[in-house]
């Protein structure tokens, strides 16, 4: 069980696998008013930066599940590095359908709502682990400005303009699903730069070390095209944020 290898190549040096920065995760933790002993479940936990830093800074305990063997190994090392290995646990596995044995204060899926077949299904899954009065977290893209054509949307790696909503529409959609939006922290362009541009050096170093690998041509093509594609499309049109929700 693993994610496609291209992602473990391009994001192998990432601690955060979305457009957030460490400062944004710290802001989010403070905004949620986390307290020592709060239980956190993180589906699609990546390299564990959110759980590990919250364990260090706020004293939370929790579990993260991710399909990437590499990212789970990185998460475990990060927990040791930050001295929180006794507070957080990382599982290599499929987060789809995972329900915590103990109810949690925060149930999160930050940027991987495909786990539940979309936002609605993921929220339903997360809610099964949530204690009364707990908070759900989802990380989702939205349009900063509406793409003028379908080609522009595809340049942002969307299938169509209708794949994402403008921010007010996204917020309203949570209400229609039966949730109050109680907080949000949005990525900025610097966060996007750190997420996307950091891949380019990783790809270049990987190509130098693996010139005969079967994915070398694909990685070379991405390194050649991604800087311009990102600057023209994603950086200008696509937003991303983490939204805190409570069932009504």
Tab-separated table of N, CA, C and O in Angstrom, residues 5-119:
chain	number	residue	atom	x	y	z
A	5	UNK	N	4.483	6.793	-6.835
A	5	UNK	CA	5.878	7.091	-6.534
A	5	UNK	C	6.279	8.515	-6.904
A	5	UNK	O	7.160	9.108	-6.274
A	6	UNK	N	5.629	9.094	-7.909
A	6	UNK	CA	5.991	10.441	-8.329
A	6	UNK	C	5.848	11.428	-7.174
A	6	UNK	O	6.627	12.379	-7.043
A	7	UNK	N	4.875	11.200	-6.281
A	7	UNK	CA	4.670	12.115	-5.153
A	7	UNK	C	5.758	11.952	-4.095
A	7	UNK	O	6.185	12.928	-3.475
A	8	UNK	N	6.197	10.709	-3.886
A	8	UNK	CA	7.255	10.520	-2.897
A	8	UNK	C	8.597	11.032	-3.427
A	8	UNK	O	9.499	11.328	-2.648
A	9	UNK	N	8.705	11.144	-4.757
A	9	UNK	CA	9.911	11.766	-5.331
A	9	UNK	C	9.846	13.282	-5.177
A	9	UNK	O	10.743	13.913	-4.621
A	10	UNK	N	8.762	13.887	-5.635
A	10	UNK	CA	8.696	15.352	-5.677
A	10	UNK	C	8.541	15.974	-4.295
A	10	UNK	O	8.949	17.126	-4.082
A	11	UNK	N	7.951	15.246	-3.344
A	11	UNK	CA	7.702	15.823	-2.023
A	11	UNK	C	8.506	15.147	-0.921
A	11	UNK	O	8.191	15.293	0.266
A	12	UNK	N	9.563	14.439	-1.283
A	12	UNK	CA	10.338	13.711	-0.280
A	12	UNK	C	11.024	14.639	0.718
A	12	UNK	O	11.317	14.230	1.849
A	13	UNK	N	11.289	15.883	0.341
A	13	UNK	CA	11.941	16.824	1.253
A	13	UNK	C	10.941	17.711	1.992
A	13	UNK	O	11.341	18.563	2.792
A	14	UNK	N	9.650	17.518	1.745
A	14	UNK	CA	8.623	18.333	2.384
A	14	UNK	C	8.320	17.820	3.798
A	14	UNK	O	8.204	16.612	4.010
A	15	UNK	N	8.146	18.727	4.714
A	15	UNK	CA	7.558	18.367	6.001
A	15	UNK	C	6.047	18.568	5.976
A	15	UNK	O	5.323	17.932	6.728
A	16	UNK	N	5.587	19.474	5.126
A	16	UNK	CA	4.167	19.797	5.015
A	16	UNK	C	3.765	19.595	3.561
A	16	UNK	O	4.344	20.210	2.664
A	17	UNK	N	2.759	18.770	3.329
A	17	UNK	CA	2.389	18.380	1.968
A	17	UNK	C	1.154	19.137	1.479
A	17	UNK	O	0.248	18.567	0.864
A	18	UNK	N	1.111	20.408	1.783
A	18	UNK	CA	0.060	21.296	1.303
A	18	UNK	C	0.595	22.724	1.411
A	18	UNK	O	1.725	22.918	1.882
A	19	UNK	N	-0.161	23.734	0.999
A	19	UNK	CA	0.392	25.097	0.948
A	19	UNK	C	0.488	25.810	2.296
A	19	UNK	O	0.574	27.036	2.329
A	20	UNK	N	0.425	25.086	3.407
A	20	UNK	CA	0.590	25.693	4.721
A	20	UNK	C	2.069	25.791	5.077
A	20	UNK	O	2.895	25.018	4.605
A	21	UNK	N	2.381	26.718	5.944
A	21	UNK	CA	3.709	26.887	6.525
A	21	UNK	C	3.645	26.493	7.995
A	21	UNK	O	2.553	26.384	8.569
A	22	UNK	N	4.793	26.295	8.652
A	22	UNK	CA	4.759	26.025	10.095
A	22	UNK	C	4.008	27.109	10.864
A	22	UNK	O	3.296	26.809	11.836
A	23	UNK	N	4.161	28.357	10.433
A	23	UNK	CA	3.471	29.458	11.115
A	23	UNK	C	1.961	29.336	10.989
A	23	UNK	O	1.216	29.643	11.934
A	24	UNK	N	1.491	28.863	9.839
A	24	UNK	CA	0.048	28.691	9.647
A	24	UNK	C	-0.497	27.578	10.541
A	24	UNK	O	-1.589	27.692	11.111
A	25	UNK	N	0.257	26.485	10.682
A	25	UNK	CA	-0.196	25.417	11.570
A	25	UNK	C	-0.209	25.890	13.021
A	25	UNK	O	-1.078	25.496	13.805
A	26	UNK	N	0.766	26.717	13.401
A	26	UNK	CA	0.768	27.270	14.752
A	26	UNK	C	-0.437	28.182	14.958
A	26	UNK	O	-1.097	28.143	16.009
A	27	UNK	N	-0.736	29.000	13.948
A	27	UNK	CA	-1.918	29.867	14.019
A	27	UNK	C	-3.188	29.039	14.161
A	27	UNK	O	-4.071	29.356	14.965
A	28	UNK	N	-3.278	27.962	13.391
A	28	UNK	CA	-4.460	27.106	13.451
A	28	UNK	C	-4.604	26.472	14.829
A	28	UNK	O	-5.702	26.452	15.403
A	29	UNK	N	-3.502	25.959	15.381
A	29	UNK	CA	-3.574	25.353	16.702
A	29	UNK	C	-4.038	26.336	17.756
A	29	UNK	O	-4.866	26.009	18.621
A	30	UNK	N	-3.519	27.569	17.696
A	30	UNK	CA	-3.946	28.595	18.643
A	30	UNK	C	-5.413	28.963	18.435
A	30	UNK	O	-6.166	29.155	19.397
A	31	UNK	N	-5.830	29.039	17.171
A	31	UNK	CA	-7.216	29.397	16.865
A	31	UNK	C	-8.200	28.361	17.397
A	31	UNK	O	-9.320	28.695	17.796
A	32	UNK	N	-7.780	27.101	17.413
A	32	UNK	CA	-8.655	26.033	17.905
A	32	UNK	C	-8.665	25.948	19.420
A	32	UNK	O	-9.428	25.165	19.995
A	33	UNK	N	-7.809	26.720	20.075
A	33	UNK	CA	-7.723	26.759	21.541
A	33	UNK	C	-7.409	25.379	22.106
A	33	UNK	O	-8.032	24.908	23.050
A	34	UNK	N	-6.426	24.742	21.481
A	34	UNK	CA	-6.029	23.407	21.897
A	34	UNK	C	-5.498	23.435	23.324
A	34	UNK	O	-4.847	24.388	23.747
A	35	UNK	N	-5.775	22.345	24.048
A	35	UNK	CA	-5.317	22.219	25.419
A	35	UNK	C	-4.578	20.909	25.603
A	35	UNK	O	-4.789	19.942	24.850
A	36	UNK	N	-3.714	20.863	26.594
A	36	UNK	CA	-2.960	19.652	26.889
A	36	UNK	C	-3.907	18.486	27.138
A	36	UNK	O	-4.888	18.618	27.875
A	37	UNK	N	-3.618	17.362	26.497
A	37	UNK	CA	-4.451	16.171	26.655
A	37	UNK	C	-5.543	16.023	25.622
A	37	UNK	O	-6.182	14.962	25.550
A	38	UNK	N	-5.782	17.060	24.817
A	38	UNK	CA	-6.767	16.928	23.736
A	38	UNK	C	-6.333	15.814	22.788
A	38	UNK	O	-5.154	15.713	22.428
A	39	UNK	N	-7.290	15.000	22.360
A	39	UNK	CA	-7.002	13.930	21.400
A	39	UNK	C	-7.269	14.427	19.984
A	39	UNK	O	-8.295	15.046	19.716
A	40	UNK	N	-6.336	14.126	19.090
A	40	UNK	CA	-6.446	14.558	17.699
A	40	UNK	C	-6.287	13.344	16.786
A	40	UNK	O	-5.367	12.539	16.970
A	41	UNK	N	-7.178	13.212	15.823
A	41	UNK	CA	-7.073	12.196	14.774
A	41	UNK	C	-6.794	12.901	13.465
A	41	UNK	O	-7.491	13.850	13.105
A	42	UNK	N	-5.783	12.435	12.747
A	42	UNK	CA	-5.402	13.066	11.487
A	42	UNK	C	-5.377	12.018	10.383
A	42	UNK	O	-4.476	11.182	10.319
A	43	UNK	N	-6.381	12.061	9.504
A	43	UNK	CA	-6.462	11.135	8.379
A	43	UNK	C	-5.732	11.744	7.184
A	43	UNK	O	-6.061	12.839	6.744
A	44	UNK	N	-4.752	11.006	6.670
A	44	UNK	CA	-3.895	11.559	5.630
A	44	UNK	C	-2.873	12.489	6.250
A	44	UNK	O	-2.724	13.638	5.840
A	45	UNK	N	-2.152	11.976	7.235
A	45	UNK	CA	-1.295	12.808	8.091
A	45	UNK	C	0.040	13.172	7.466
A	45	UNK	O	0.801	13.945	8.044
A	46	UNK	N	0.373	12.612	6.293
A	46	UNK	CA	1.616	12.973	5.625
A	46	UNK	C	2.829	12.713	6.497
A	46	UNK	O	2.948	11.660	7.125
A	47	UNK	N	3.718	13.683	6.565
A	47	UNK	CA	4.941	13.545	7.347
A	47	UNK	C	4.780	13.992	8.798
A	47	UNK	O	5.772	14.183	9.500
A	48	UNK	N	3.530	14.190	9.215
A	48	UNK	CA	3.212	14.340	10.627
A	48	UNK	C	3.485	15.681	11.259
A	48	UNK	O	3.429	15.810	12.487
A	49	UNK	N	3.731	16.715	10.459
A	49	UNK	CA	4.142	17.990	11.034
A	49	UNK	C	3.057	18.609	11.908
A	49	UNK	O	3.354	19.160	12.973
A	50	UNK	N	1.804	18.527	11.499
A	50	UNK	CA	0.730	19.123	12.288
A	50	UNK	C	0.634	18.451	13.655
A	50	UNK	O	0.658	19.121	14.698
A	51	UNK	N	0.532	17.126	13.676
A	51	UNK	CA	0.409	16.416	14.944
A	51	UNK	C	1.634	16.606	15.826
A	51	UNK	O	1.513	16.837	17.037
A	52	UNK	N	2.818	16.517	15.242
A	52	UNK	CA	4.044	16.602	16.037
A	52	UNK	C	4.223	17.980	16.657
A	52	UNK	O	4.579	18.105	17.839
A	53	UNK	N	3.994	19.029	15.883
A	53	UNK	CA	4.195	20.374	16.430
A	53	UNK	C	3.093	20.722	17.420
A	53	UNK	O	3.359	21.407	18.422
A	54	UNK	N	1.876	20.267	17.190
A	54	UNK	CA	0.815	20.504	18.174
A	54	UNK	C	1.075	19.736	19.466
A	54	UNK	O	0.768	20.221	20.547
A	55	UNK	N	1.635	18.542	19.360
A	55	UNK	CA	1.998	17.794	20.567
A	55	UNK	C	3.069	18.553	21.342
A	55	UNK	O	3.011	18.646	22.581
A	56	UNK	N	4.045	19.096	20.644
A	56	UNK	CA	5.107	19.870	21.288
A	56	UNK	C	4.589	21.171	21.892
A	56	UNK	O	4.903	21.514	23.039
A	57	UNK	N	3.770	21.900	21.106
A	57	UNK	CA	3.380	23.256	21.505
A	57	UNK	C	2.169	23.302	22.426
A	57	UNK	O	2.062	24.207	23.264
A	58	UNK	N	1.251	22.342	22.267
A	58	UNK	CA	-0.009	22.404	23.012
A	58	UNK	C	-0.263	21.188	23.893
A	58	UNK	O	-1.230	21.162	24.642
A	59	UNK	N	0.582	20.165	23.778
A	59	UNK	CA	0.420	18.996	24.623
A	59	UNK	C	-0.661	18.031	24.182
A	59	UNK	O	-1.123	17.217	24.994
A	60	UNK	N	-1.065	18.085	22.915
A	60	UNK	CA	-2.096	17.162	22.441
A	60	UNK	C	-1.507	15.761	22.317
A	60	UNK	O	-0.284	15.572	22.270
A	61	UNK	N	-2.397	14.780	22.259
A	61	UNK	CA	-2.022	13.411	21.947
A	61	UNK	C	-2.832	12.991	20.735
A	61	UNK	O	-3.908	13.529	20.488
A	62	UNK	N	-2.301	12.053	19.945
A	62	UNK	CA	-3.080	11.727	18.758
A	62	UNK	C	-2.501	10.637	17.903
A	62	UNK	O	-1.435	10.074	18.174
A	63	UNK	N	-3.253	10.374	16.831
A	63	UNK	CA	-2.918	9.325	15.874
A	63	UNK	C	-3.018	9.898	14.471
A	63	UNK	O	-3.962	10.629	14.153
A	64	UNK	N	-2.044	9.559	13.623
A	64	UNK	CA	-2.086	9.921	12.216
A	64	UNK	C	-2.012	8.682	11.355
A	64	UNK	O	-1.292	7.732	11.686
A	65	UNK	N	-2.759	8.672	10.252
A	65	UNK	CA	-2.779	7.538	9.331
A	65	UNK	C	-2.462	8.066	7.936
A	65	UNK	O	-3.047	9.059	7.488
A	66	UNK	N	-1.560	7.382	7.234
A	66	UNK	CA	-1.228	7.793	5.876
A	66	UNK	C	-0.831	6.578	5.047
A	66	UNK	O	-0.240	5.625	5.572
A	67	UNK	N	-1.115	6.645	3.737
A	67	UNK	CA	-0.811	5.536	2.831
A	67	UNK	C	0.651	5.494	2.409
A	67	UNK	O	1.126	4.472	1.915
A	68	UNK	N	1.366	6.606	2.574
A	68	UNK	CA	2.755	6.660	2.119
A	68	UNK	C	3.683	6.093	3.188
A	68	UNK	O	3.786	6.641	4.290
A	69	UNK	N	4.382	5.037	2.845
A	69	UNK	CA	5.324	4.454	3.787
A	69	UNK	C	6.442	5.447	4.113
A	69	UNK	O	6.849	5.587	5.279
A	70	UNK	N	6.939	6.161	3.090
A	70	UNK	CA	7.989	7.143	3.307
A	70	UNK	C	7.533	8.238	4.265
A	70	UNK	O	8.240	8.593	5.212
A	71	UNK	N	6.349	8.799	4.025
A	71	UNK	CA	5.876	9.903	4.855
A	71	UNK	C	5.642	9.448	6.297
A	71	UNK	O	5.911	10.197	7.243
A	72	UNK	N	5.130	8.241	6.480
A	72	UNK	CA	4.922	7.733	7.839
A	72	UNK	C	6.267	7.569	8.554
A	72	UNK	O	6.398	7.913	9.741
A	73	UNK	N	7.257	7.075	7.852
A	73	UNK	CA	8.591	6.960	8.452
A	73	UNK	C	9.132	8.335	8.826
A	73	UNK	O	9.740	8.513	9.895
A	74	UNK	N	8.908	9.316	7.957
A	74	UNK	CA	9.359	10.674	8.259
A	74	UNK	C	8.613	11.235	9.473
A	74	UNK	O	9.213	11.938	10.305
A	75	UNK	N	7.322	10.926	9.576
A	75	UNK	CA	6.525	11.396	10.711
A	75	UNK	C	7.049	10.815	12.023
A	75	UNK	O	7.159	11.521	13.035
A	76	UNK	N	7.371	9.542	12.011
A	76	UNK	CA	7.892	8.910	13.224
A	76	UNK	C	9.226	9.531	13.635
A	76	UNK	O	9.479	9.770	14.824
A	77	UNK	N	10.084	9.814	12.651
A	77	UNK	CA	11.363	10.453	12.966
A	77	UNK	C	11.154	11.867	13.502
A	77	UNK	O	11.866	12.318	14.410
A	78	UNK	N	10.179	12.569	12.944
A	78	UNK	CA	9.887	13.928	13.408
A	78	UNK	C	9.391	13.913	14.854
A	78	UNK	O	9.742	14.786	15.650
A	79	UNK	N	8.586	12.926	15.188
A	79	UNK	CA	8.091	12.810	16.565
A	79	UNK	C	9.247	12.610	17.538
A	79	UNK	O	9.276	13.215	18.620
A	80	UNK	N	10.199	11.789	17.153
A	80	UNK	CA	11.379	11.576	18.001
A	80	UNK	C	12.191	12.860	18.097
A	80	UNK	O	12.639	13.267	19.179
A	81	UNK	N	12.372	13.516	16.957
A	81	UNK	CA	13.160	14.755	16.910
A	81	UNK	C	12.587	15.818	17.834
A	81	UNK	O	13.333	16.549	18.501
A	82	UNK	N	11.256	15.919	17.886
A	82	UNK	CA	10.601	16.946	18.703
A	82	UNK	C	10.305	16.467	20.117
A	82	UNK	O	9.734	17.214	20.923
A	83	UNK	N	10.666	15.223	20.430
A	83	UNK	CA	10.470	14.710	21.781
A	83	UNK	C	9.033	14.412	22.132
A	83	UNK	O	8.643	14.478	23.307
A	84	UNK	N	8.228	14.033	21.129
A	84	UNK	CA	6.805	13.783	21.383
A	84	UNK	C	6.386	12.370	20.968
A	84	UNK	O	5.196	12.102	20.777
A	85	UNK	N	7.351	11.460	20.839
A	85	UNK	CA	7.030	10.112	20.377
A	85	UNK	C	6.114	9.372	21.337
A	85	UNK	O	5.460	8.399	20.942
A	86	UNK	N	6.044	9.819	22.597
A	86	UNK	CA	5.129	9.191	23.557
A	86	UNK	C	3.734	9.798	23.507
A	86	UNK	O	2.823	9.324	24.182
A	87	UNK	N	3.550	10.841	22.677
A	87	UNK	CA	2.256	11.511	22.582
A	87	UNK	C	1.526	11.224	21.276
A	87	UNK	O	0.294	11.307	21.219
A	88	UNK	N	2.271	10.922	20.222
A	88	UNK	CA	1.642	10.729	18.911
A	88	UNK	C	2.086	9.393	18.322
A	88	UNK	O	3.199	8.931	18.550
A	89	UNK	N	1.181	8.818	17.545
A	89	UNK	CA	1.443	7.523	16.911
A	89	UNK	C	1.063	7.638	15.441
A	89	UNK	O	0.018	8.214	15.099
A	90	UNK	N	1.885	7.074	14.568
A	90	UNK	CA	1.630	7.142	13.129
A	90	UNK	C	1.501	5.734	12.564
A	90	UNK	O	2.319	4.857	12.845
A	91	UNK	N	0.455	5.549	11.768
A	91	UNK	CA	0.109	4.248	11.214
A	91	UNK	C	0.211	4.302	9.700
A	91	UNK	O	-0.348	5.209	9.060
A	92	UNK	N	0.926	3.329	9.111
A	92	UNK	CA	0.950	3.197	7.654
A	92	UNK	C	-0.263	2.379	7.253
A	92	UNK	O	-0.357	1.184	7.548
A	93	UNK	N	-1.215	3.034	6.589
A	93	UNK	CA	-2.427	2.325	6.204
A	93	UNK	C	-3.379	3.223	5.449
A	93	UNK	O	-3.105	4.405	5.206
A	94	UNK	N	-4.503	2.653	5.062
A	94	UNK	CA	-5.541	3.358	4.321
A	94	UNK	C	-6.461	4.047	5.319
A	94	UNK	O	-7.122	3.384	6.120
A	95	UNK	N	-6.499	5.370	5.268
A	95	UNK	CA	-7.329	6.126	6.206
A	95	UNK	C	-8.820	6.047	5.875
A	95	UNK	O	-9.655	6.387	6.711
A	96	UNK	N	-9.147	5.615	4.672
A	96	UNK	CA	-10.558	5.514	4.278
A	96	UNK	C	-11.271	4.519	5.201
A	96	UNK	O	-10.872	3.357	5.305
A	97	UNK	N	-12.293	4.988	5.878
A	97	UNK	CA	-13.042	4.132	6.780
A	97	UNK	C	-12.492	4.039	8.181
A	97	UNK	O	-13.081	3.373	9.041
A	98	UNK	N	-11.360	4.716	8.451
A	98	UNK	CA	-10.751	4.610	9.784
A	98	UNK	C	-11.567	5.399	10.800
A	98	UNK	O	-11.866	6.574	10.614
A	99	UNK	N	-11.896	4.722	11.912
A	99	UNK	CA	-12.619	5.349	13.020
A	99	UNK	C	-11.826	5.098	14.296
A	99	UNK	O	-11.421	3.961	14.573
A	100	UNK	N	-11.613	6.141	15.065
A	100	UNK	CA	-10.818	6.035	16.287
A	100	UNK	C	-11.523	5.192	17.340
A	100	UNK	O	-12.749	5.270	17.504
A	101	UNK	N	-10.746	4.387	18.068
A	101	UNK	CA	-11.307	3.604	19.167
A	101	UNK	C	-11.788	4.501	20.300
A	101	UNK	O	-12.751	4.170	20.993
A	102	UNK	N	-11.100	5.622	20.495
A	102	UNK	CA	-11.489	6.591	21.513
A	102	UNK	C	-11.922	7.882	20.821
A	102	UNK	O	-11.297	8.316	19.859
A	103	UNK	N	-12.977	8.485	21.338
A	103	UNK	CA	-13.459	9.729	20.758
A	103	UNK	C	-12.396	10.824	20.888
A	103	UNK	O	-11.638	10.863	21.859
A	104	UNK	N	-12.341	11.694	19.879
A	104	UNK	CA	-11.300	12.717	19.826
A	104	UNK	C	-11.907	14.114	19.885
A	104	UNK	O	-13.077	14.322	19.537
A	105	UNK	N	-11.085	15.066	20.323
A	105	UNK	CA	-11.513	16.465	20.369
A	105	UNK	C	-11.440	17.125	19.008
A	105	UNK	O	-12.212	18.040	18.701
A	106	UNK	N	-10.472	16.683	18.198
A	106	UNK	CA	-10.294	17.218	16.845
A	106	UNK	C	-10.107	16.051	15.891
A	106	UNK	O	-9.220	15.219	16.086
A	107	UNK	N	-10.950	15.978	14.864
A	107	UNK	CA	-10.827	14.968	13.807
A	107	UNK	C	-10.536	15.710	12.513
A	107	UNK	O	-11.335	16.548	12.081
A	108	UNK	N	-9.393	15.407	11.899
A	108	UNK	CA	-8.901	16.218	10.785
A	108	UNK	C	-8.636	15.389	9.543
A	108	UNK	O	-8.198	14.241	9.621
A	109	UNK	N	-8.886	16.004	8.404
A	109	UNK	CA	-8.436	15.503	7.115
A	109	UNK	C	-8.025	16.734	6.317
A	109	UNK	O	-8.862	17.397	5.705
A	110	UNK	N	-6.743	17.046	6.384
A	110	UNK	CA	-6.244	18.321	5.874
A	110	UNK	C	-5.640	18.109	4.484
A	110	UNK	O	-4.461	17.811	4.342
A	111	UNK	N	-6.509	18.221	3.479
A	111	UNK	CA	-6.036	18.136	2.103
A	111	UNK	C	-6.120	16.762	1.476
A	111	UNK	O	-5.431	16.494	0.495
A	112	UNK	N	-6.958	15.882	2.026
A	112	UNK	CA	-7.067	14.534	1.462
A	112	UNK	C	-8.505	14.039	1.506
A	112	UNK	O	-8.773	12.884	1.837
A	113	UNK	N	-9.448	14.915	1.159
A	113	UNK	CA	-10.852	14.529	1.291
A	113	UNK	C	-11.295	13.488	0.273
A	113	UNK	O	-12.431	13.009	0.338
A	114	UNK	N	-10.401	13.090	-0.623
A	114	UNK	CA	-10.697	11.938	-1.480
A	114	UNK	C	-10.863	10.685	-0.622
A	114	UNK	O	-11.475	9.700	-1.068
A	115	UNK	N	-10.335	10.717	0.601
A	115	UNK	CA	-10.437	9.570	1.502
A	115	UNK	C	-11.889	9.157	1.694
A	115	UNK	O	-12.213	7.967	1.752
A	116	UNK	N	-12.773	10.152	1.791
A	116	UNK	CA	-14.192	9.867	1.991
A	116	UNK	C	-15.026	10.085	0.752
A	116	UNK	O	-16.251	10.220	0.845
A	117	UNK	N	-14.373	10.145	-0.415
A	117	UNK	CA	-15.105	10.363	-1.651
A	117	UNK	C	-15.553	11.794	-1.847
A	117	UNK	O	-16.474	12.066	-2.614
A	118	UNK	N	-14.911	12.734	-1.156
A	118	UNK	CA	-15.277	14.138	-1.237
A	118	UNK	C	-15.504	14.713	0.149
A	118	UNK	O	-15.383	14.020	1.169
A	119	UNK	N	-15.858	16.001	0.190
A	119	UNK	CA	-16.002	16.687	1.474
A	119	UNK	C	-17.104	16.069	2.319
A	119	UNK	O	-16.908	15.786	3.510
